mmCIF file of C-alpha atoms and ligand atoms in Angstrom:
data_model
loop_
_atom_site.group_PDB
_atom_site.id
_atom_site.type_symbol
_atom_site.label_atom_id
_atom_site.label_comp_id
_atom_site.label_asym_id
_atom_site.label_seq_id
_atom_site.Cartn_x
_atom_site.Cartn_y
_atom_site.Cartn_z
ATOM 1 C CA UNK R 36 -30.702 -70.513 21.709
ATOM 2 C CA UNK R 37 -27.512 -72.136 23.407
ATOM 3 C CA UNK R 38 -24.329 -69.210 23.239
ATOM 4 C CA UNK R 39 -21.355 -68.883 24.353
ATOM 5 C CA UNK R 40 -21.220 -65.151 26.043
ATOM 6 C CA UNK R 41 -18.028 -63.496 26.892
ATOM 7 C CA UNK R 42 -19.391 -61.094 29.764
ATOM 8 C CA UNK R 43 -16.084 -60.741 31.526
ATOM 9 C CA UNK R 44 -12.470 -60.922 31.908
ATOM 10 C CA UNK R 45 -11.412 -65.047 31.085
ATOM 11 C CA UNK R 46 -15.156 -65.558 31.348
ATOM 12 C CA UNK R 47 -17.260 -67.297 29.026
ATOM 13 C CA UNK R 48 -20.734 -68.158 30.287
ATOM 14 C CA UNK R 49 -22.605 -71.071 28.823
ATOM 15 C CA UNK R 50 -26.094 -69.717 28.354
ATOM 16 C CA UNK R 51 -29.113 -69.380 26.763
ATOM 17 C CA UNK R 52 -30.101 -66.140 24.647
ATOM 18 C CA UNK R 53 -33.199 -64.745 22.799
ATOM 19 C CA UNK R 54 -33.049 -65.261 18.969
ATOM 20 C CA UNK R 55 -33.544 -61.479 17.106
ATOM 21 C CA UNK R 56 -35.503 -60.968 13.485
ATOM 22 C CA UNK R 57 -33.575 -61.191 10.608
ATOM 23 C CA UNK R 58 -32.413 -58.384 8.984
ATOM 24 C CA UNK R 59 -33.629 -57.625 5.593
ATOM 25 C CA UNK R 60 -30.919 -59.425 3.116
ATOM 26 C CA UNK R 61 -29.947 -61.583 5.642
ATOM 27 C CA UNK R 62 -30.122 -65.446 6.313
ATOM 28 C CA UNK R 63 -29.979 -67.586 9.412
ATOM 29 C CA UNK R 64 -26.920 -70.237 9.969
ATOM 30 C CA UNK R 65 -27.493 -73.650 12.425
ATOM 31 C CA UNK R 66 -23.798 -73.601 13.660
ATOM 32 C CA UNK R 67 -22.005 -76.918 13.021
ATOM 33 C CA UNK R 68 -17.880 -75.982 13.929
ATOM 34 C CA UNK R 69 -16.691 -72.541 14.627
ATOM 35 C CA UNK R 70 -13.060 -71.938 15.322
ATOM 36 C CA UNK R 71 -11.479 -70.708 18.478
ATOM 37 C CA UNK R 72 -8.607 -67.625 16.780
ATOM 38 C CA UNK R 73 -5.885 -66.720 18.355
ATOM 39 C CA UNK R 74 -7.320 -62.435 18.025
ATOM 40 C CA UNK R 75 -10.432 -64.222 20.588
ATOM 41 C CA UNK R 76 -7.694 -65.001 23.427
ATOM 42 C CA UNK R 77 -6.319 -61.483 23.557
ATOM 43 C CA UNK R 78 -10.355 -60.647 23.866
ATOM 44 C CA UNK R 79 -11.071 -63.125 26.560
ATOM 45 C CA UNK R 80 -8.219 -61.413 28.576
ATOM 46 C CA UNK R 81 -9.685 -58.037 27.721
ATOM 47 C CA UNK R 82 -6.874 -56.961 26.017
ATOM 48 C CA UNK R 83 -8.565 -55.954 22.448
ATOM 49 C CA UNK R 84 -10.111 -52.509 22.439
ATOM 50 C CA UNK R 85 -12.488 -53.668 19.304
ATOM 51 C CA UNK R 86 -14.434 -56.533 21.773
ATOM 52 C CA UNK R 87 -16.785 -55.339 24.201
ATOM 53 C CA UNK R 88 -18.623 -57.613 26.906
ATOM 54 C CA UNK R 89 -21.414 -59.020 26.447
ATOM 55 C CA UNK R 90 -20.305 -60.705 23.472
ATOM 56 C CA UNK R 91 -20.930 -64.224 21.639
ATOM 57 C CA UNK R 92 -17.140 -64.181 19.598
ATOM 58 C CA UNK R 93 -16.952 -66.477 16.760
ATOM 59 C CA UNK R 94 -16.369 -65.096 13.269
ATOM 60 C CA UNK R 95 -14.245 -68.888 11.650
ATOM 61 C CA UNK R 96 -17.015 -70.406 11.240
ATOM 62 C CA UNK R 97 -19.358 -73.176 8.756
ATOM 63 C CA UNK R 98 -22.864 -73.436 9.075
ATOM 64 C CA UNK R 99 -26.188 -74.540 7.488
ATOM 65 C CA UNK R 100 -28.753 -71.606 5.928
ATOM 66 C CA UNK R 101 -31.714 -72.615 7.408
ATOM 67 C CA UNK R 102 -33.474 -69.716 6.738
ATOM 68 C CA UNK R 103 -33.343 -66.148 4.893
ATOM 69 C CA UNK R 104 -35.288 -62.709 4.803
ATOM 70 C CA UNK R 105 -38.143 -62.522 2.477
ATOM 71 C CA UNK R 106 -36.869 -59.883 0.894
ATOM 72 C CA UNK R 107 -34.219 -62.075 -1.562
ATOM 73 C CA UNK R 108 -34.141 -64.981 -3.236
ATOM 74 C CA UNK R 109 -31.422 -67.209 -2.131
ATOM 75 C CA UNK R 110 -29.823 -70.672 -3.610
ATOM 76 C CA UNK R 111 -27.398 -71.803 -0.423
ATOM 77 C CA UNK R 112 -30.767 -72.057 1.367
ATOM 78 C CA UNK R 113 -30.103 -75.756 3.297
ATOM 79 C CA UNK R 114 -26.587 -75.629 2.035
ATOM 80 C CA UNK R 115 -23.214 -75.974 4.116
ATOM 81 C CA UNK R 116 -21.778 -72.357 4.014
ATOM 82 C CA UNK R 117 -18.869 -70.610 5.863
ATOM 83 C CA UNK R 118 -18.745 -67.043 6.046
ATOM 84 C CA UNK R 119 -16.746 -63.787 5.155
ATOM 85 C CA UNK R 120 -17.265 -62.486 8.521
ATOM 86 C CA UNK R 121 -15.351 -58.902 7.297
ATOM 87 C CA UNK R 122 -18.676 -56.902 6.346
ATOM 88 C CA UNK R 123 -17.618 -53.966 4.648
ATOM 89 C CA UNK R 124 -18.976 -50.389 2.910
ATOM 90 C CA UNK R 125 -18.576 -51.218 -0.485
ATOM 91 C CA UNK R 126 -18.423 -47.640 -1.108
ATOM 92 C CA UNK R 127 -15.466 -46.029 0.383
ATOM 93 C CA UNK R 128 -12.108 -45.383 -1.819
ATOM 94 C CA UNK R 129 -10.249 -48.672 -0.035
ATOM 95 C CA UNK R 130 -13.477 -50.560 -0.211
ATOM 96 C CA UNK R 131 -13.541 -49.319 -3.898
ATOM 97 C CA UNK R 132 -9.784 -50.036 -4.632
ATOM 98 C CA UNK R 133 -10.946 -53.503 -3.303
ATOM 99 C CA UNK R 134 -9.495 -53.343 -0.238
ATOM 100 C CA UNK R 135 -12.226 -54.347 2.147
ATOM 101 C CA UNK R 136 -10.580 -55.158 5.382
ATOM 102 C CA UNK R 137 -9.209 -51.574 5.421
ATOM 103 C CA UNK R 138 -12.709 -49.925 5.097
ATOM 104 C CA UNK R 139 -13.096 -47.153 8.352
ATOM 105 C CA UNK R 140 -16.905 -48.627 8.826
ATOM 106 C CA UNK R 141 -16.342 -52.451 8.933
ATOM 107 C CA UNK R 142 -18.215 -54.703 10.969
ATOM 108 C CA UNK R 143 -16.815 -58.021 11.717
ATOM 109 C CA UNK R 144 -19.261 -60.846 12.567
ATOM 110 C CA UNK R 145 -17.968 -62.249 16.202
ATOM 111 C CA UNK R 146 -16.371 -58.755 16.974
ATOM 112 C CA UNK R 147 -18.733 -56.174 16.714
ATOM 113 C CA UNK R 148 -21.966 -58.294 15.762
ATOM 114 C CA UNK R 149 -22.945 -61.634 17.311
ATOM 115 C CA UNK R 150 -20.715 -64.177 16.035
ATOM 116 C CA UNK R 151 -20.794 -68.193 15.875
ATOM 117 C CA UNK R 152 -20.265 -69.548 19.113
ATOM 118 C CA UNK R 153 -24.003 -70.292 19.552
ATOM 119 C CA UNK R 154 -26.625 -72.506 18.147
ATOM 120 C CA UNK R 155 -27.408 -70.084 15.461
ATOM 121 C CA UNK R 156 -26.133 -67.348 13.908
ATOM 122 C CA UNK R 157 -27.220 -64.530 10.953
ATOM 123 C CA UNK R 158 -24.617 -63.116 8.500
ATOM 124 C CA UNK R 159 -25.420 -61.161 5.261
ATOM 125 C CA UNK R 160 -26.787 -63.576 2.701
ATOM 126 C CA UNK R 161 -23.862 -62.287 0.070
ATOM 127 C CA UNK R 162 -21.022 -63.235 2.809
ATOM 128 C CA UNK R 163 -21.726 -66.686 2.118
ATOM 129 C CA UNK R 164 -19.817 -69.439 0.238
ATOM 130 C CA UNK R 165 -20.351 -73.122 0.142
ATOM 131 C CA UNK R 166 -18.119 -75.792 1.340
ATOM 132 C CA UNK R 167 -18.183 -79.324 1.686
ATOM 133 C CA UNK R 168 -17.082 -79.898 4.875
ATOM 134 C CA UNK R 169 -17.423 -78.154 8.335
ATOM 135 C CA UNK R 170 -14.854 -77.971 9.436
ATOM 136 C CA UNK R 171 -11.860 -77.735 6.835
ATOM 137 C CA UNK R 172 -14.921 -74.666 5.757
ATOM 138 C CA UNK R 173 -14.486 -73.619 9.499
ATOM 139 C CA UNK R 174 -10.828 -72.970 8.281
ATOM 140 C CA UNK R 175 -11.318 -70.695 5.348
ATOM 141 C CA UNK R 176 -11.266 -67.472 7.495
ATOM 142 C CA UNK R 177 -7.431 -68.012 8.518
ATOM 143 C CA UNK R 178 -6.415 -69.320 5.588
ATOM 144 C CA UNK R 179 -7.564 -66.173 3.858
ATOM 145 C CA UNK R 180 -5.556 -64.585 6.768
ATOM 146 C CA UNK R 181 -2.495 -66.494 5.423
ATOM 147 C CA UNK R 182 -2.598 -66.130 1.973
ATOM 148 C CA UNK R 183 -2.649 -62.592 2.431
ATOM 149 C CA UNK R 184 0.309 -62.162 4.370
ATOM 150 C CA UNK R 185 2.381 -64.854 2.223
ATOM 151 C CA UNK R 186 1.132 -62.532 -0.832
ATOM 152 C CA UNK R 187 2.487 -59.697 1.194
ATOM 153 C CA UNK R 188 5.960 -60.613 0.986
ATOM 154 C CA UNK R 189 5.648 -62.046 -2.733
ATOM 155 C CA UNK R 190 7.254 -65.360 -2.453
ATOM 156 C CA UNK R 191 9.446 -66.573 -4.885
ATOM 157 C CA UNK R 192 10.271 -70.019 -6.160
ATOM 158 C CA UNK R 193 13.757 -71.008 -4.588
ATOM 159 C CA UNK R 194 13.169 -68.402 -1.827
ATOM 160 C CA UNK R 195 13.984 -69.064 1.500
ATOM 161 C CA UNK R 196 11.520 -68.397 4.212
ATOM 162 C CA UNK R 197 10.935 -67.598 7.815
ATOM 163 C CA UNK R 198 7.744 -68.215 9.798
ATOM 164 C CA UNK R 199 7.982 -66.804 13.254
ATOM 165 C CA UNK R 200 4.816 -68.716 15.449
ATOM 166 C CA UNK R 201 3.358 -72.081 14.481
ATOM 167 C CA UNK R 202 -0.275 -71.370 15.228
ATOM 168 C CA UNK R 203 -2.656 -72.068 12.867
ATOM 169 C CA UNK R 204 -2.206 -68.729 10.711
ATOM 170 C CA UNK R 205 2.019 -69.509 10.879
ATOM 171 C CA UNK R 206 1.183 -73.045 9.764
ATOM 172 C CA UNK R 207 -1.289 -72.341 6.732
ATOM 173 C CA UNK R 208 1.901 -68.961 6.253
ATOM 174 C CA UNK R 209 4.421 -72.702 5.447
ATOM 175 C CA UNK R 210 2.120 -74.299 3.798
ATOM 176 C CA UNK R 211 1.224 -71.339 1.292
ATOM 177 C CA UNK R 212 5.068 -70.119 0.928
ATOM 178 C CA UNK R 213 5.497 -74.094 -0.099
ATOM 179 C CA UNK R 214 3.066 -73.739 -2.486
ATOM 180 C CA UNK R 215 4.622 -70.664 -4.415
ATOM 181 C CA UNK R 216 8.275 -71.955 -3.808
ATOM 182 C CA UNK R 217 9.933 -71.657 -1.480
ATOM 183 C CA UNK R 218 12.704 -73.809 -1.351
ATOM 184 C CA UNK R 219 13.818 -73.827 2.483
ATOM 185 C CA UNK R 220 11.276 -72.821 5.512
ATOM 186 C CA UNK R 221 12.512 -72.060 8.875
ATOM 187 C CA UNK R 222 9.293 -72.600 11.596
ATOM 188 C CA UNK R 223 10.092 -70.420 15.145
ATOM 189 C CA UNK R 224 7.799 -71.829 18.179
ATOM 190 C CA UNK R 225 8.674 -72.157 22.025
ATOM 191 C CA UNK R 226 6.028 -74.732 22.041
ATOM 192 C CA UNK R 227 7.382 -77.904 21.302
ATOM 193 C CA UNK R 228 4.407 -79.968 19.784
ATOM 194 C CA UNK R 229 3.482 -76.956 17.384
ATOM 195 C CA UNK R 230 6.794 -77.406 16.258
ATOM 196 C CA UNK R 231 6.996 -80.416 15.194
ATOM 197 C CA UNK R 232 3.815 -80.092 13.413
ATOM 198 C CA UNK R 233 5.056 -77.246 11.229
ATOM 199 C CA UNK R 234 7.300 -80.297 9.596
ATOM 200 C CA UNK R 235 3.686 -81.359 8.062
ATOM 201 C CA UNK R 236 3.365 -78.113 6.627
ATOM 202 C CA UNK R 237 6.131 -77.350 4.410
ATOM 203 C CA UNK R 238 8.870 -76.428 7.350
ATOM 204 C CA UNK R 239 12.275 -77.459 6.599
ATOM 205 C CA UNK R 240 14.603 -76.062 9.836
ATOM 206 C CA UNK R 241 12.981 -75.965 13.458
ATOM 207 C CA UNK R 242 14.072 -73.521 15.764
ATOM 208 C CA UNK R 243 12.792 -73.229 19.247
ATOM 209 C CA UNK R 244 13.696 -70.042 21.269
ATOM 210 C CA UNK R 245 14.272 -71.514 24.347
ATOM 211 C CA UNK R 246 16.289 -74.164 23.365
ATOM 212 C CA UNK R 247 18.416 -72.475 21.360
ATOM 213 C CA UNK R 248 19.262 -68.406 19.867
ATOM 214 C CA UNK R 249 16.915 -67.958 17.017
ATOM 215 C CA UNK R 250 19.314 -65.720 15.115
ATOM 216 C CA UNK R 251 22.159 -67.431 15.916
ATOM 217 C CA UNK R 252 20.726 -70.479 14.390
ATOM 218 C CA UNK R 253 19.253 -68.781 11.195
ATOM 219 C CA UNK R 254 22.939 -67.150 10.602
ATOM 220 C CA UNK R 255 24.651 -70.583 10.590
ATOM 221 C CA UNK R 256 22.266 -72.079 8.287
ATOM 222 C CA UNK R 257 21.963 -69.295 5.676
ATOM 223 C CA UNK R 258 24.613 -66.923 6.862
ATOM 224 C CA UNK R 259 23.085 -64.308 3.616
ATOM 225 C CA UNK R 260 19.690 -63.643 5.703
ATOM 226 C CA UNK R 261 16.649 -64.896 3.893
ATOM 227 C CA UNK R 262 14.001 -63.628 1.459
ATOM 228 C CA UNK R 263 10.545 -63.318 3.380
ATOM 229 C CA UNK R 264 9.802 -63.306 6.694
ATOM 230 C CA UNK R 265 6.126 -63.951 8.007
ATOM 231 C CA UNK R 266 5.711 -62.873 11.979
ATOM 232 C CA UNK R 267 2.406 -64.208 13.024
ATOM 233 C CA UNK R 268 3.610 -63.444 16.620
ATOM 234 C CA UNK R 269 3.596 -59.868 16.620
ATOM 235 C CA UNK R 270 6.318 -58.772 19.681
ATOM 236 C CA UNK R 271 8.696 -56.389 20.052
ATOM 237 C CA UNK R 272 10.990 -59.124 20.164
ATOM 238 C CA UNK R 273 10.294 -61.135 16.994
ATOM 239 C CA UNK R 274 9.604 -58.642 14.891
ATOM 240 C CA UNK R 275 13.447 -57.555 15.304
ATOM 241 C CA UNK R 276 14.527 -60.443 14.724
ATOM 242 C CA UNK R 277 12.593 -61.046 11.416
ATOM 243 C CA UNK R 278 14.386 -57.969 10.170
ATOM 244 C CA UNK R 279 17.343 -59.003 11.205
ATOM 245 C CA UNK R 280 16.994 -62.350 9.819
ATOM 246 C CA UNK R 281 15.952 -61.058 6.274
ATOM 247 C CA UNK R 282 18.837 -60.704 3.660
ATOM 248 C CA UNK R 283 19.600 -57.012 2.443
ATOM 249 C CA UNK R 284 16.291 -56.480 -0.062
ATOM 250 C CA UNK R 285 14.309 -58.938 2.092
ATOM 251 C CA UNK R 286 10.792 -58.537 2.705
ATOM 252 C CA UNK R 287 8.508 -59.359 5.946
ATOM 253 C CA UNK R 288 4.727 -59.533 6.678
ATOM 254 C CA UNK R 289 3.716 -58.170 10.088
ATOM 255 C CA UNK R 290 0.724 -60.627 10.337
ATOM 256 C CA UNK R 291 0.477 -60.856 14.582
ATOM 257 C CA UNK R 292 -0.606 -58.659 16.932
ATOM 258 C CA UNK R 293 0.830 -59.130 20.581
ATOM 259 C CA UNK R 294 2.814 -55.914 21.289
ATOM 260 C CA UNK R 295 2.375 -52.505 20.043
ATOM 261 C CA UNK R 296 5.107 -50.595 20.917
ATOM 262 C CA UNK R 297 8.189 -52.187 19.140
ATOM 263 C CA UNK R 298 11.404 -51.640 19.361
ATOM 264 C CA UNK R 299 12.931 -51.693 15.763
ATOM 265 C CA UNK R 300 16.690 -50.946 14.607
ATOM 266 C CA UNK R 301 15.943 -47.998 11.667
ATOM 267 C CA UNK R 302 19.546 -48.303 10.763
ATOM 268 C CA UNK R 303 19.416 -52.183 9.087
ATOM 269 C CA UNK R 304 15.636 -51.193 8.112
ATOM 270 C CA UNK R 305 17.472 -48.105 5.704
ATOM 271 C CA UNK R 306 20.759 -49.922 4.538
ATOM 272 C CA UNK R 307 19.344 -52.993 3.879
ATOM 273 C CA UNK R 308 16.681 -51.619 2.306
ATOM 274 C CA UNK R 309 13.997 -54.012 4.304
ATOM 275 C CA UNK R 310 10.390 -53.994 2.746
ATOM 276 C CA UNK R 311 7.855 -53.787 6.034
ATOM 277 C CA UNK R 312 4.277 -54.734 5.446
ATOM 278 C CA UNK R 313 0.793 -55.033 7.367
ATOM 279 C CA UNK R 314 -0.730 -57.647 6.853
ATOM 280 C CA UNK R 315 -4.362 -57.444 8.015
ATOM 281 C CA UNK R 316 -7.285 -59.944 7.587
ATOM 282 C CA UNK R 317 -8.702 -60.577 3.997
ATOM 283 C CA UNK R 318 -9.825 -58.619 1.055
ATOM 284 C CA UNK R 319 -12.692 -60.017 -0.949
ATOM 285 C CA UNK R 320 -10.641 -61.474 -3.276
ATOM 286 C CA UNK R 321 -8.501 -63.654 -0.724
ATOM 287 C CA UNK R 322 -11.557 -64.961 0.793
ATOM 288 C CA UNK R 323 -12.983 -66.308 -2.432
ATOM 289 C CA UNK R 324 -9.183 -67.750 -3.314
ATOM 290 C CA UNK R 325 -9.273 -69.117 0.219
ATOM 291 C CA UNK R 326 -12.738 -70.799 -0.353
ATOM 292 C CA UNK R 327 -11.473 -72.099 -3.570
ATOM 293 C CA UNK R 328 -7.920 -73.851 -1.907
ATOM 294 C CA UNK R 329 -10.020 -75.425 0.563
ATOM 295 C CA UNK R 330 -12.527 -76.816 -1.754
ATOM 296 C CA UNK R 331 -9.955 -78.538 -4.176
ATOM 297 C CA UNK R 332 -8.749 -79.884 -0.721
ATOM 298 C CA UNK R 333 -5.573 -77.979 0.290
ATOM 299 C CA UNK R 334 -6.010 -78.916 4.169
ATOM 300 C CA UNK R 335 -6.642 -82.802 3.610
ATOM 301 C CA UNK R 336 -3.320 -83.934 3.295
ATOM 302 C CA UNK R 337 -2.390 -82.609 6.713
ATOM 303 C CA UNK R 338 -3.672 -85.296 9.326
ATOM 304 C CA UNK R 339 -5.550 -83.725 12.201
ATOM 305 C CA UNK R 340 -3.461 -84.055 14.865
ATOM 306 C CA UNK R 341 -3.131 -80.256 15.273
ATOM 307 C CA UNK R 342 -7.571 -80.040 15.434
ATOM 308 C CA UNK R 343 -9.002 -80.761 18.135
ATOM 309 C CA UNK R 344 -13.094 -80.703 18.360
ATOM 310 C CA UNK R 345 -14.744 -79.756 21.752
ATOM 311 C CA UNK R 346 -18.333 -78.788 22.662
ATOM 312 C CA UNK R 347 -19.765 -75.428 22.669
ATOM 313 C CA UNK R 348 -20.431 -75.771 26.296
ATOM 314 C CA UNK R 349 -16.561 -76.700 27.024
ATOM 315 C CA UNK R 350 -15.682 -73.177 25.537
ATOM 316 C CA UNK R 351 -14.542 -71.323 28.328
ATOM 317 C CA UNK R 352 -12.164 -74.344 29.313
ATOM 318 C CA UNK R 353 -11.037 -74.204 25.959
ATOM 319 C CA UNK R 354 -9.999 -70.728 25.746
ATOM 320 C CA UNK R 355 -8.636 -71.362 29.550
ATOM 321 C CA UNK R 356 -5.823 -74.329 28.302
ATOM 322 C CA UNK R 357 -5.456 -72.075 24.678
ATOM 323 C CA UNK R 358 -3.678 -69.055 26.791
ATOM 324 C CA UNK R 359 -2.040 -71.501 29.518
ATOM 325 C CA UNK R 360 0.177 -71.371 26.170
ATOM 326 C CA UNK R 361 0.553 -75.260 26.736
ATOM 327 C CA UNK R 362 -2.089 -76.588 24.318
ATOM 328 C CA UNK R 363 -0.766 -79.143 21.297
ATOM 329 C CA UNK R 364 -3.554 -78.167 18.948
ATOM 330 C CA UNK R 365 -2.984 -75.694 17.115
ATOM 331 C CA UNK R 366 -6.631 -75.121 16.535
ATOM 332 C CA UNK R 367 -9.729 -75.822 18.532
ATOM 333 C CA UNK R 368 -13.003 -75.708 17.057
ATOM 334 C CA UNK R 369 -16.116 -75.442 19.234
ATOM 335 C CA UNK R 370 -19.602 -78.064 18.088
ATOM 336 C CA UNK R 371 -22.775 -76.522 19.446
HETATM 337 ZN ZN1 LIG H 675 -9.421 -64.852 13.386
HETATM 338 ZN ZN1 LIG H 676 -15.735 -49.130 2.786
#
């Protein structure tokens, strides 16, 4: 089959790769969109300790079941399904206390088993759920991602919000605290076109960093701090500033992953008693809710300016103009 193999440092080599037997419980996806995620760049560049060359990434993904083990019975069979690519113990105490994505043995589909940027793909047969389009079903994966962080930080209706990074997870962060309330919603981006965008998806203020000082300019509009903060960015840098842009009591998601080390100030963190939380992937539950927003149509109000649809054999130029920084979309989805 066609695939997409990451086999070095910002290289992706078009290619073609033997098919292997399906595992018992199993069933066998024909790729129609997989997404390109933000966690894939940092892999490209080598710079994620959980990806190892040779690799076919892909784990946002819709597909049809075109075939399954013998060993089950299975109704999705020639169905449109997308995945929970977050395969998980079932049997461990976080697994247990239905915590999935914190399970010690998880296996992600696309990180540590072949993921979707090929022609075909196999997933568990119980991972999947059906959708009625590819590619708003492509998007369940980091909407789950969202929902969970937005949960994180409990919005409230009337709250005021802060999204730092208007990538796709940042976006779907808007659209979510929208949905449970918030009143006002500041979007943070350098880039310009994601920006704007973040209008479509529930941001009221517009901040960019290099234009203008981020704190500076959440101060003079709500001089008090604000409720919730969501950092899908993830440095040093922002994550200071989310805590220092929260009101005493306020709460922030850590959602992004860019910097590890991080310089924090303990002192506001104690006396304003600020309320830090991980936010990491999807538990069970949040996929299914994710599933469910996308199916009543959450996304289809949104336009598609920010999507942009390329061919599987285009990947590696894809993931070349996604870390130039300088794309508009704010996701690209690869079409084997
Ligand atoms: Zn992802
Ligand atoms: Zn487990």
């Amino acid at each position: 089959m066609d695939a997409l193999v990451w086999t070095e440092r910002e290289r992706m080599e078009f290619k073609d790769v033997p098919r292997k037997d399906l595992k018992p419980g199993w069933v066998r996806l024909k790729v129609v969109a997989v997404g390109i995620c933000g966690s894939e760049l940092s892999g490209y560049l080598g710079e994620n300790s959980l990806r190892v060359p040779p690799l076919i990434m892909g784990h946002e993904f819709s597909g049809v079941v075109i075939e399954k083990a013998d060993n089950i019975g299975f109704e999705l069979l020639g169905k449109l399904v997308t995945v929970n690519p977050l395969i998980s113990c079932g049997n461990c105490r976080t697994c247990q206390k239905g915590q999935q994505q914190l399970c010690r043995e998880r296996k992600i589909i696309g990180v540590h088993l072949s993921g979707a940027f090929a022609q075909f793909v196999d997933v568990p047969a119980n991972q999947c759920f059906s959708v009625k389009d590819p590619y708003y079903g492509a998007l369940v994966e980091p909407l789950a991602c969202s929902l969970r962080a937005v949960e994180r930080v409990s919005v409230k209706a009337g709250d005021i919000g802060i999204v730092f990074g208007a990538g796709i997870i940042g976006l779907m962060c808007m659209k979510f605290m929208r949905m449970m309330g918030a009143q006002k919603i500041i979007a943070i981006d350098t880039n310009n076109a994601r920006l704007m965008l973040s209008k479509d998806w529930g941001a009221t203020h517009l901040i960019n960093p290099l234009k203008e000082n981020a704190l500076e300019e959440i101060r003079k509009a709500f001089p008090q701090g604000v409720d919730c903060v969501v950092d899908a960015v993830g440095y040093s840098k922002t994550r200071q500033q989310a805590i220092e842009s929260l009101r005493a009591g306020g709460k922030v998601a850590f959602i992004g992953l860019h910097e590890n080390p991080s310089t924090l100030t303990g002192d506001i963190i104690v006396r304003n008693e600020i309320e830090i939380y991980g936010s990491f992937s999807y538990c069970n539950d949040d996929f299914s809710k994710a599933v469910a927003f996308v199916n009543e149509g959450l996304l289809e109000d949104l336009g598609n300016s920010w999507l942009d649809r390329r061919s599987l054999q285009d990947g590696n130029d894809a993931f070349q103009e996604l870390i130039s920084g300088k794309s508009g979309y704010s996701k690209i989805m690869l079409v084997p």
